[in-house]
XYZ file of C-alpha atoms in Angstrom:
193
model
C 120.331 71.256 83.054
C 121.963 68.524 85.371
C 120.710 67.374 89.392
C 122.746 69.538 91.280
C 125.390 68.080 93.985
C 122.935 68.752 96.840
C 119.833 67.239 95.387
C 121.764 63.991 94.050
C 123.211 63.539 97.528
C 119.537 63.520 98.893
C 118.101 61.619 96.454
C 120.951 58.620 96.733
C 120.565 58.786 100.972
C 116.747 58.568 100.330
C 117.045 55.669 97.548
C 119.775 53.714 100.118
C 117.099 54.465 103.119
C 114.591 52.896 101.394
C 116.407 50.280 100.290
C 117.208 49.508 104.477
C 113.799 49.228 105.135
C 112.615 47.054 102.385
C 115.251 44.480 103.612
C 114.502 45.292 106.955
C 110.693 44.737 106.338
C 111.586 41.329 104.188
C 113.454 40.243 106.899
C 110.871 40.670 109.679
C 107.990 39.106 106.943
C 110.360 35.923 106.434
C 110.712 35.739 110.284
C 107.483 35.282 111.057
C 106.425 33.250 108.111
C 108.937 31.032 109.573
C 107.978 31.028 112.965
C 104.388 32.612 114.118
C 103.090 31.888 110.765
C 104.235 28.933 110.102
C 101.660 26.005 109.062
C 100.885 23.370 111.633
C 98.922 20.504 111.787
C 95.574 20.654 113.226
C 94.493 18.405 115.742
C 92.005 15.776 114.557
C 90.023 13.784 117.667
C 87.503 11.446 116.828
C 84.733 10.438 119.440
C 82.618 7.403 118.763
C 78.803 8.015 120.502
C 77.174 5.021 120.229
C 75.672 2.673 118.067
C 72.387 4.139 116.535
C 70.950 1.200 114.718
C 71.230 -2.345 113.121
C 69.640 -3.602 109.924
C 69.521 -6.682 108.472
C 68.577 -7.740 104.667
C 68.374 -11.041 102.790
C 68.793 -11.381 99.065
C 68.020 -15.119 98.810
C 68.335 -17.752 100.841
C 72.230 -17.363 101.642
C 72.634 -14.269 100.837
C 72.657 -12.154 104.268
C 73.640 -8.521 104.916
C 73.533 -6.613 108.362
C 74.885 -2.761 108.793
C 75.134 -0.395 112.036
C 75.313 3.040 112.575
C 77.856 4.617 114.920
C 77.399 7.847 115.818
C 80.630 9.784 116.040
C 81.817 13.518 116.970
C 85.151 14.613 115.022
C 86.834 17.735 116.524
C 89.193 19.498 114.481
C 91.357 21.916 116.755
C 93.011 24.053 113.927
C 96.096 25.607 115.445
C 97.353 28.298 112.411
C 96.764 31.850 111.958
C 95.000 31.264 108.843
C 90.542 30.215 108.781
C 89.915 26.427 106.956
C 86.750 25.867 104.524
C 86.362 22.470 103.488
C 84.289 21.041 100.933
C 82.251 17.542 101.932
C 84.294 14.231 102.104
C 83.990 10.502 102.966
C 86.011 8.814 105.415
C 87.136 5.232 105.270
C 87.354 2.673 108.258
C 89.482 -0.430 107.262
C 89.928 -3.026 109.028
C 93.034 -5.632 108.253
C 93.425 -3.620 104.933
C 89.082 -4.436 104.190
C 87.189 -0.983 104.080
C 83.926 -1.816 106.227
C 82.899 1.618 107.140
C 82.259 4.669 105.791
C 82.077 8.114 107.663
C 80.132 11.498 105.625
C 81.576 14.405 106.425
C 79.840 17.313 105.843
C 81.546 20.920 104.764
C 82.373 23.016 107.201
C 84.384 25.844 107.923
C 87.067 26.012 110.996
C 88.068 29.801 112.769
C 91.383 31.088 112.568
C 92.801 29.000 115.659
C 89.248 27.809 116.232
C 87.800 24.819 117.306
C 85.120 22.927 115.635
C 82.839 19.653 116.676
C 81.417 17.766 113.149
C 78.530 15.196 113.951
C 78.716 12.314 111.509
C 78.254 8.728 111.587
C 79.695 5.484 110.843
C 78.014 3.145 108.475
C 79.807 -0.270 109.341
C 79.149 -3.362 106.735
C 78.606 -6.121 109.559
C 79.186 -8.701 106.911
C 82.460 -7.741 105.825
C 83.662 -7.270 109.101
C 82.498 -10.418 110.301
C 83.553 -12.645 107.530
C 86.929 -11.948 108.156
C 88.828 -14.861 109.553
C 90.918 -12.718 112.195
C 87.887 -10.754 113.851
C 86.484 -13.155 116.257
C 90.008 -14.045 117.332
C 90.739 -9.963 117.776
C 87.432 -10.058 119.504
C 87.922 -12.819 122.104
C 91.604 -11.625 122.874
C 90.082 -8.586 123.641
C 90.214 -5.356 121.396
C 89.654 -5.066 118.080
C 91.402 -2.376 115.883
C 90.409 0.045 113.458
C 92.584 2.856 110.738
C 90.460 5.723 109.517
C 91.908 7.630 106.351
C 90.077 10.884 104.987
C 91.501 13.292 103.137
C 89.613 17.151 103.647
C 90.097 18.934 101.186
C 89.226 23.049 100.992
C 90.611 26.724 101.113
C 92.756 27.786 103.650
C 92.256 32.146 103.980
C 94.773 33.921 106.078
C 94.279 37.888 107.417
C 90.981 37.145 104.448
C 93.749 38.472 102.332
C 95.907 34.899 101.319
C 93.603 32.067 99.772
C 95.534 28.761 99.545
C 94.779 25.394 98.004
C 94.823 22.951 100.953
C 93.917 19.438 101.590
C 94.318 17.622 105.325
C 95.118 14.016 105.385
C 93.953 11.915 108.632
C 94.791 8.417 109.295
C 93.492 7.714 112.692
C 94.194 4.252 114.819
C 90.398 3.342 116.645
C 90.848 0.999 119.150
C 87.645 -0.704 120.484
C 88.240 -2.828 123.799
C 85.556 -5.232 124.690
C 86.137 -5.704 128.484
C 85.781 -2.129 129.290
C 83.892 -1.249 126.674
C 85.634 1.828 126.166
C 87.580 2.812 122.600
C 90.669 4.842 122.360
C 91.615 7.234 118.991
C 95.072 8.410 118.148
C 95.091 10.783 115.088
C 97.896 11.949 112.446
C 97.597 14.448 110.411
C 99.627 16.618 107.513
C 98.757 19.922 106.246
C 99.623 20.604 102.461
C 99.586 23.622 101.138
């Protein structure tokens, strides 16, 4: 016993129905993964406070060491559709290629186009930075210059359905001018997925 005529006619309009809205609905999903949902970077500021404190240690009779503290606010502006949980990380400050700081960051986690404010500090080895030949000259012509590079790394949830791998590198210029006394940031950042 066979589909009738009738019955096969319905059953081939409902198959090529469906079949129009599944590319309909791919279409519309691949439009707005390409355009609302699309990744973008978030914004990365960083805010130095103020120095918090100095220390100095002697191992010997030559052998000198002095650190400060920097307190410093980073605000992460995360611009994407999608929540950010990050594990803890350090942060680097280099200075003419010579790391002499280092910046904790502790985990956080970062709304669905949220904004967040991190408190952290700056531990800054005095005696590297000092012992290099080009900072006194940087610091009598007037401002001396700074690149952060971190690297967060975490889990990126979207609609709590999606959970991606991601990891955020920074590299941000510091620019500390002496005459003012004021200190300008300019952040990059990439979001990979």
């Amino acid at each position: 016993m066979g589909i009738s005529k009738p019955s096969r006619r319905g059953f081939q309009i409902c198959c090529g129905v469906t079949v129009i809205l599944l590319i309909i609905l791919a279409t519309v999903f691949t439009i707005l993964a390409f355009t609302v949902f699309k990744p973008k970077e978030p914004e990365i500021t960083v805010y130095p406070q103020g120095l918090e404190n100095i220390t100095f240690g002697f191992e010997g009779f030559l052998n000198a060491t002095a650190n400060a503290t920097i307190a410093m606010i980073v605000g992460i502006n995360n611009r994407n559709y999608g929540s950010f949980k990050f594990k803890n990380t350090t942060g680097f400050i280099n200075y003419r290629g010579d790391v002499v700081a280092e910046v904790p960051i502790q985990q956080s986690f970062v709304p669905a186009r949220g904004k967040v404010n991190i408190s952290t500090y700056a531990n800054f080895m005095v005696d590297r930075l000092i012992s290099n030949t080009t900072f006194w000259a940087d610091v009598l012509a007037g401002s001396v210059n700074f690149t952060s590079v971190t690297t967060v790394r975490g889990k990126a949830t979207v609609f709590k359905i999606l959970k991606l791998h991601a990891s955020v590198p920074s590299i941000c210029d510091i620019s500390i001018f002496i005459k003012s006394q004021s200190i300008e940031t300019s952040c990059k950042t990439k979001l990979k997925l």
